Coordinates of C-alpha atoms in Angstrom, one line a residue:
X215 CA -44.0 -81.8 -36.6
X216 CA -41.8 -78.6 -36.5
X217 CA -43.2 -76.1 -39.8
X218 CA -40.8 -72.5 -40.1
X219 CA -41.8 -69.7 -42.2
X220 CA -39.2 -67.2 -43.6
X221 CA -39.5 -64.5 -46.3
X222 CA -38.1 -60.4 -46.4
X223 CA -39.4 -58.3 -43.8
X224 CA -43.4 -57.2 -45.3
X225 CA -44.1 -60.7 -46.5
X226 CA -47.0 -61.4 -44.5
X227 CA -45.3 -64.2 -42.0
X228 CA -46.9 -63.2 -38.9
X229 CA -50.5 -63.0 -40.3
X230 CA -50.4 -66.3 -42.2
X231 CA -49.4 -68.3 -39.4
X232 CA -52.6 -66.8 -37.3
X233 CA -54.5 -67.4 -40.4
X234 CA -52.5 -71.3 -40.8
X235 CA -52.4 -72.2 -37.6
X236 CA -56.6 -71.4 -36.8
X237 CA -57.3 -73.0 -40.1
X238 CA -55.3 -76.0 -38.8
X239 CA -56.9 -76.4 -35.8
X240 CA -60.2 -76.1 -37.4
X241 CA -59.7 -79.2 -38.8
X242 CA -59.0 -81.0 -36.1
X243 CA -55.4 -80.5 -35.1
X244 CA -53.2 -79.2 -32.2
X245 CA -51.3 -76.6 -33.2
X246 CA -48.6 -74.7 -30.9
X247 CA -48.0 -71.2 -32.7
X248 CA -45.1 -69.5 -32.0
X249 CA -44.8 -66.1 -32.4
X250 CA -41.4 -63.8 -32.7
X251 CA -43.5 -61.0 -31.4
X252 CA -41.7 -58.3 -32.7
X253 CA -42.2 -55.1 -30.9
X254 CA -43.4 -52.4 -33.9
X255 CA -45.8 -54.5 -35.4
X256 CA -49.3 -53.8 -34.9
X257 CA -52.6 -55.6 -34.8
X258 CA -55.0 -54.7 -38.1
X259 CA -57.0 -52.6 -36.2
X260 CA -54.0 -50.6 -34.3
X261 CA -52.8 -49.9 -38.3
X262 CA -56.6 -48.9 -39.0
X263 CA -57.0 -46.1 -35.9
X264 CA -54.1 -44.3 -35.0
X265 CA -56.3 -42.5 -32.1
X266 CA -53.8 -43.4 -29.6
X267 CA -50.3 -43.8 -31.4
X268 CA -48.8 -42.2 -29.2
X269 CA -49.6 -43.9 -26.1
X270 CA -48.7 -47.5 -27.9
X271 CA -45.5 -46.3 -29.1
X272 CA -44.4 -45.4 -26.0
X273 CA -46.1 -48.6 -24.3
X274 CA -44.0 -50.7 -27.5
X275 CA -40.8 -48.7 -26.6
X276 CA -40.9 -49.8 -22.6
X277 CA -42.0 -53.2 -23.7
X278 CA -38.7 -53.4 -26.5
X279 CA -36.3 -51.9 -23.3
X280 CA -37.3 -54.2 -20.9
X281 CA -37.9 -57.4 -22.7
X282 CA -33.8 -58.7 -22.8
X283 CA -33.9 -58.5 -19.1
X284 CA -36.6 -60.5 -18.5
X285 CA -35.4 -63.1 -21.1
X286 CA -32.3 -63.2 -19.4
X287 CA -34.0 -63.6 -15.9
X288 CA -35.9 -66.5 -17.0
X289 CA -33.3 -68.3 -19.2
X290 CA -30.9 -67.7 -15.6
X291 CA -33.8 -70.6 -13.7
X292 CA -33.0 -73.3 -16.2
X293 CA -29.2 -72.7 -15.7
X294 CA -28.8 -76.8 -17.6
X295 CA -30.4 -75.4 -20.8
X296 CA -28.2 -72.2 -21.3
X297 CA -25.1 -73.9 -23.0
X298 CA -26.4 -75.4 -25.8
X299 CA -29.1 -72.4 -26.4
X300 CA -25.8 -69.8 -26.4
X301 CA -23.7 -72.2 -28.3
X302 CA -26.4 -72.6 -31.0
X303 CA -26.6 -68.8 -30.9
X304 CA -22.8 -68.1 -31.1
X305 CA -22.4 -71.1 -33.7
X306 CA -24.0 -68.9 -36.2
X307 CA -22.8 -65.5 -35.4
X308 CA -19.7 -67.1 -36.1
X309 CA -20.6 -68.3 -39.5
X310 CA -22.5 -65.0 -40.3
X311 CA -21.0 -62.0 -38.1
X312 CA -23.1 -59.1 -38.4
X313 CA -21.3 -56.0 -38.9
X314 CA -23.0 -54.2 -35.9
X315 CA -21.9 -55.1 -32.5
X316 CA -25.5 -54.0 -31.2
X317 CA -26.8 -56.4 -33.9
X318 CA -24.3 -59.2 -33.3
X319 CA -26.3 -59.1 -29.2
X320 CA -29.9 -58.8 -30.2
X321 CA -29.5 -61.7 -32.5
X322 CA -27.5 -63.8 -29.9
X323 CA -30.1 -63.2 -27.4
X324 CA -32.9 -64.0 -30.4
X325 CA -31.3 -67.4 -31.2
X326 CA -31.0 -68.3 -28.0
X327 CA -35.1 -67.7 -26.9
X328 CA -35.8 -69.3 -30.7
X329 CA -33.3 -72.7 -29.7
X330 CA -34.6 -72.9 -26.1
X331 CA -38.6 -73.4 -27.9
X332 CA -37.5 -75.5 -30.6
X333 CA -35.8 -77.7 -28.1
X334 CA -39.5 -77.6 -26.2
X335 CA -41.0 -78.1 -29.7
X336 CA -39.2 -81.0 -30.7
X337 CA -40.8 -83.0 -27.7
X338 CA -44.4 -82.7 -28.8
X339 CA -46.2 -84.9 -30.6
X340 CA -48.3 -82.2 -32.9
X341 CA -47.6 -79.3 -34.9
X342 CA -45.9 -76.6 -33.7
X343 CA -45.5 -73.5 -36.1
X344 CA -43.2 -70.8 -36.3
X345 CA -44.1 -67.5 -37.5
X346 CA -39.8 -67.5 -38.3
X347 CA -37.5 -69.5 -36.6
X348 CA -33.7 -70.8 -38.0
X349 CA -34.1 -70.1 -41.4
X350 CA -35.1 -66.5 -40.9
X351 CA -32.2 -66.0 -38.4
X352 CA -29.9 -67.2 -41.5
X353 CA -31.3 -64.8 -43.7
X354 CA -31.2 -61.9 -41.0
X355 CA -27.3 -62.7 -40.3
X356 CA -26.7 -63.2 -44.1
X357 CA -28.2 -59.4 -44.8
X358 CA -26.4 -57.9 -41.4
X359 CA -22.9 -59.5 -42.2
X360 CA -21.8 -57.4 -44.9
X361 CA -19.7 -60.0 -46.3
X362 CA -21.9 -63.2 -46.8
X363 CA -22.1 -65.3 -49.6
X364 CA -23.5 -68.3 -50.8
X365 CA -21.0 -70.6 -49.5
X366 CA -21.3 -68.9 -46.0
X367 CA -25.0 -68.7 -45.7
X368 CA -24.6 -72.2 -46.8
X369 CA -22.5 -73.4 -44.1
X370 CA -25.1 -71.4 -41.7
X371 CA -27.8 -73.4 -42.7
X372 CA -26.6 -76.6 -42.5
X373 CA -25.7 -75.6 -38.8
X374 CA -29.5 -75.3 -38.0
X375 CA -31.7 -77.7 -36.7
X376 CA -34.2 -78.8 -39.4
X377 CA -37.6 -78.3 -39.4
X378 CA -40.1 -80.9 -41.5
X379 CA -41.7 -78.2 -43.4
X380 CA -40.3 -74.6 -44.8
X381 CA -43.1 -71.9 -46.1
X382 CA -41.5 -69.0 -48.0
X383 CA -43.4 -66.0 -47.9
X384 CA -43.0 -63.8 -51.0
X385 CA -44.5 -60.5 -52.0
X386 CA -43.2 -58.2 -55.2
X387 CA -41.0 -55.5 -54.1
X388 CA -43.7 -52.6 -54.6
X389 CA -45.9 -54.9 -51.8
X390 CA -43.0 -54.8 -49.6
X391 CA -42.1 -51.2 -50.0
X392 CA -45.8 -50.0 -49.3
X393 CA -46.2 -52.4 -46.3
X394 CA -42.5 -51.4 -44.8
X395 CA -43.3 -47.6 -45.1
X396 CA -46.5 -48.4 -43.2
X397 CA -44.4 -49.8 -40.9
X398 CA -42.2 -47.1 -40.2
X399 CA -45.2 -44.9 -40.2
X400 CA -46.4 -46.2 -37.2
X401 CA -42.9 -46.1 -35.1
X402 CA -41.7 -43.6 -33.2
X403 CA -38.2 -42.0 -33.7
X404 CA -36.6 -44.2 -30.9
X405 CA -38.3 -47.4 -32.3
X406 CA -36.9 -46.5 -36.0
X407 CA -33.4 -46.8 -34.3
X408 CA -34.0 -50.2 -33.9
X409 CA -35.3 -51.5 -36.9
X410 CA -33.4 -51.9 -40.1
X411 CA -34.0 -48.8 -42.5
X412 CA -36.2 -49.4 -46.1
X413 CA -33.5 -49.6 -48.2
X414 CA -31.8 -52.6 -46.2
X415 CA -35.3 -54.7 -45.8
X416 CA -35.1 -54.5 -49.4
X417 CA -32.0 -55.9 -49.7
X418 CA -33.1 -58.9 -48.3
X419 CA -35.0 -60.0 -51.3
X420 CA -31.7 -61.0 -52.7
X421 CA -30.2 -63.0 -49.4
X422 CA -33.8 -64.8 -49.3
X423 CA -33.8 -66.1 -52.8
X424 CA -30.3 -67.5 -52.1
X425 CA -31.5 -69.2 -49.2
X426 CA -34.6 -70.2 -50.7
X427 CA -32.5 -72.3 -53.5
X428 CA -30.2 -73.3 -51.1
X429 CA -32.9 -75.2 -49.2
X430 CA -34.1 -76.9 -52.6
X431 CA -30.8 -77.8 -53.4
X432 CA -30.5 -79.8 -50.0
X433 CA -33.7 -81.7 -50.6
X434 CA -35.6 -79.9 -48.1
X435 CA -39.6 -79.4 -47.8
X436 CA -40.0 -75.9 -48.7
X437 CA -43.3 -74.5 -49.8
X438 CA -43.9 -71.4 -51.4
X439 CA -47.3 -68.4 -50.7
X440 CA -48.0 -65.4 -51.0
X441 CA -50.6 -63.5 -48.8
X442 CA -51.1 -60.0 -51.4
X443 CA -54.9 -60.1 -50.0
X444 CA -57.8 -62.5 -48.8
X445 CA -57.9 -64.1 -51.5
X446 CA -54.0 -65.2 -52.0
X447 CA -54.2 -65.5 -48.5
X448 CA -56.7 -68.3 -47.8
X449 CA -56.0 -70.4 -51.7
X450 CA -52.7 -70.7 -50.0
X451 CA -53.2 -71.7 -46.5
X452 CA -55.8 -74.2 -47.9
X453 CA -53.3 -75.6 -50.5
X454 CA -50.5 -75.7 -47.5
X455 CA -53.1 -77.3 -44.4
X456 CA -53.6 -79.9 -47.3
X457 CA -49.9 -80.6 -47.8
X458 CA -49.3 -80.6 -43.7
X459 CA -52.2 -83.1 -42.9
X460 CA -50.7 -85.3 -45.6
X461 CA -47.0 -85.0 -44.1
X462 CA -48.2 -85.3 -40.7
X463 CA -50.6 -88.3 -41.0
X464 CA -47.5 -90.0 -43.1
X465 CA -45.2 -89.1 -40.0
X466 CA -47.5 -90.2 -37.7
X467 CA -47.9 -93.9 -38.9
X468 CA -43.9 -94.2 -39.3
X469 CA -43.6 -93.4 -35.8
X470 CA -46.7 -96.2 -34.9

């Protein structure tokens, strides 16, 4: 069972699939968590003590630099796999192509990583969860294109693989804001290069509603949470482990 979250950047994705994914495997289950490990964000206690900032920016800079190589190194010893990784990757930055050339390579190289472990993923016979996967790729290339609209972003997602279970992050813009200046608070000027300014995050609000009733509109599974603070935070991964053991026990005697 394949589960993707998406949502705007500041949702909470990456905390709520640690928090999911232990909660899941507290009761019981095998989880494979799978992490886009973006390089400027930091653990809760790196945002509480900013003793050493310095030191980890530059340590997240090297780390940012040298990562594409070594991607490319290890996707070069499985030489049979490369093809259809690429051509997934270059599928949609045909659909959606971002108006940045630099853009337009990170996100062909992220595509590519993200189909060669969904390919892995699809193999297992438990969960595997994505902290963002397809869906968030869509709504990255629909905010980066300039020109997209619903009939593009449409086409983009129906060039994805599926996953059996979508979980939309949201947060109200003022969350957002707070949590993105944070953010950039804790990036050096070289880092803030590579990220997308506050203003553009923003934007994305917009691009992930669209995708969000897109999805509906297909039939997909999408659920929806919010993870504002503890609280909203573990209501909604209880209500969600609920709905996954449910799915996953109904998928696992269909395939008996």
């Amino acid at each position: 069972m394949i589960i993707e979250l998406f949502g705007s950047p500041g949702a909470g994705k990456t905390t709520f699939a640690h928090t999911l994914a232990a909660h899941l495997r507290e009761h019981g289950h095998t989880v494979d968590l799978i992490l886009s490990h973006r390089p400027a964000e930091r653990s809760p206690h790196e945002i509480r003590s900013t003793s050493n900032l310095p030191t980890r920016q530059i340590s997240s800079m090297i780390r940012r630099l040298t990562r594409p190589f070594a991607e490319m190194l290890t996707m070069a010893r499985h030489p049979l796999t490369i093809s259809q990784d690429v051509g997934t990757a270059l599928n949609l930055i045909k659909i959606l192509p971002p108006s940045s050339t630099i853009w337009s390579f990170r996100l062909t190289q992220y595509v590519s990583r993200l189909s060669r472990a969904w390919f892995q993923a699809s193999s297992t016979g438990h969960i595997v969860l994505f902290d963002q996967a397809f869906v968030q790729a869509v709504c990255s290339l629909g905010l980066l294109c300039g020109m997209a609209d619903e009939l593009l972003i449409a086409d983009a997602l129906d060039a994805i693989p599926k996953s059996d279970l979508v979980i939309r992050l949201d947060a109200p813009t003022e969350i957002l804001e707070a949590r993105l200046r944070d953010r950039q608070r804790l990036e050096s000027r070289i880092e803030r290069l590579l990220e997308l300014d506050l203003a553009t995050n923003l934007k994305s609000l917009s691009i992930v509603n669209c995708v969000y009733e897109l999805l509906r509109k297909r039939g997909r599974q999408v659920a929806n949470a919010m993870s504002l603070d503890q609280h909203s935070l573990h209501e909604a991964v209880e209500r969600i482990e609920k709905q996954i053991t449910a799915q996953f026990s109904t998928e696992q005697m269909g395939a008996a």
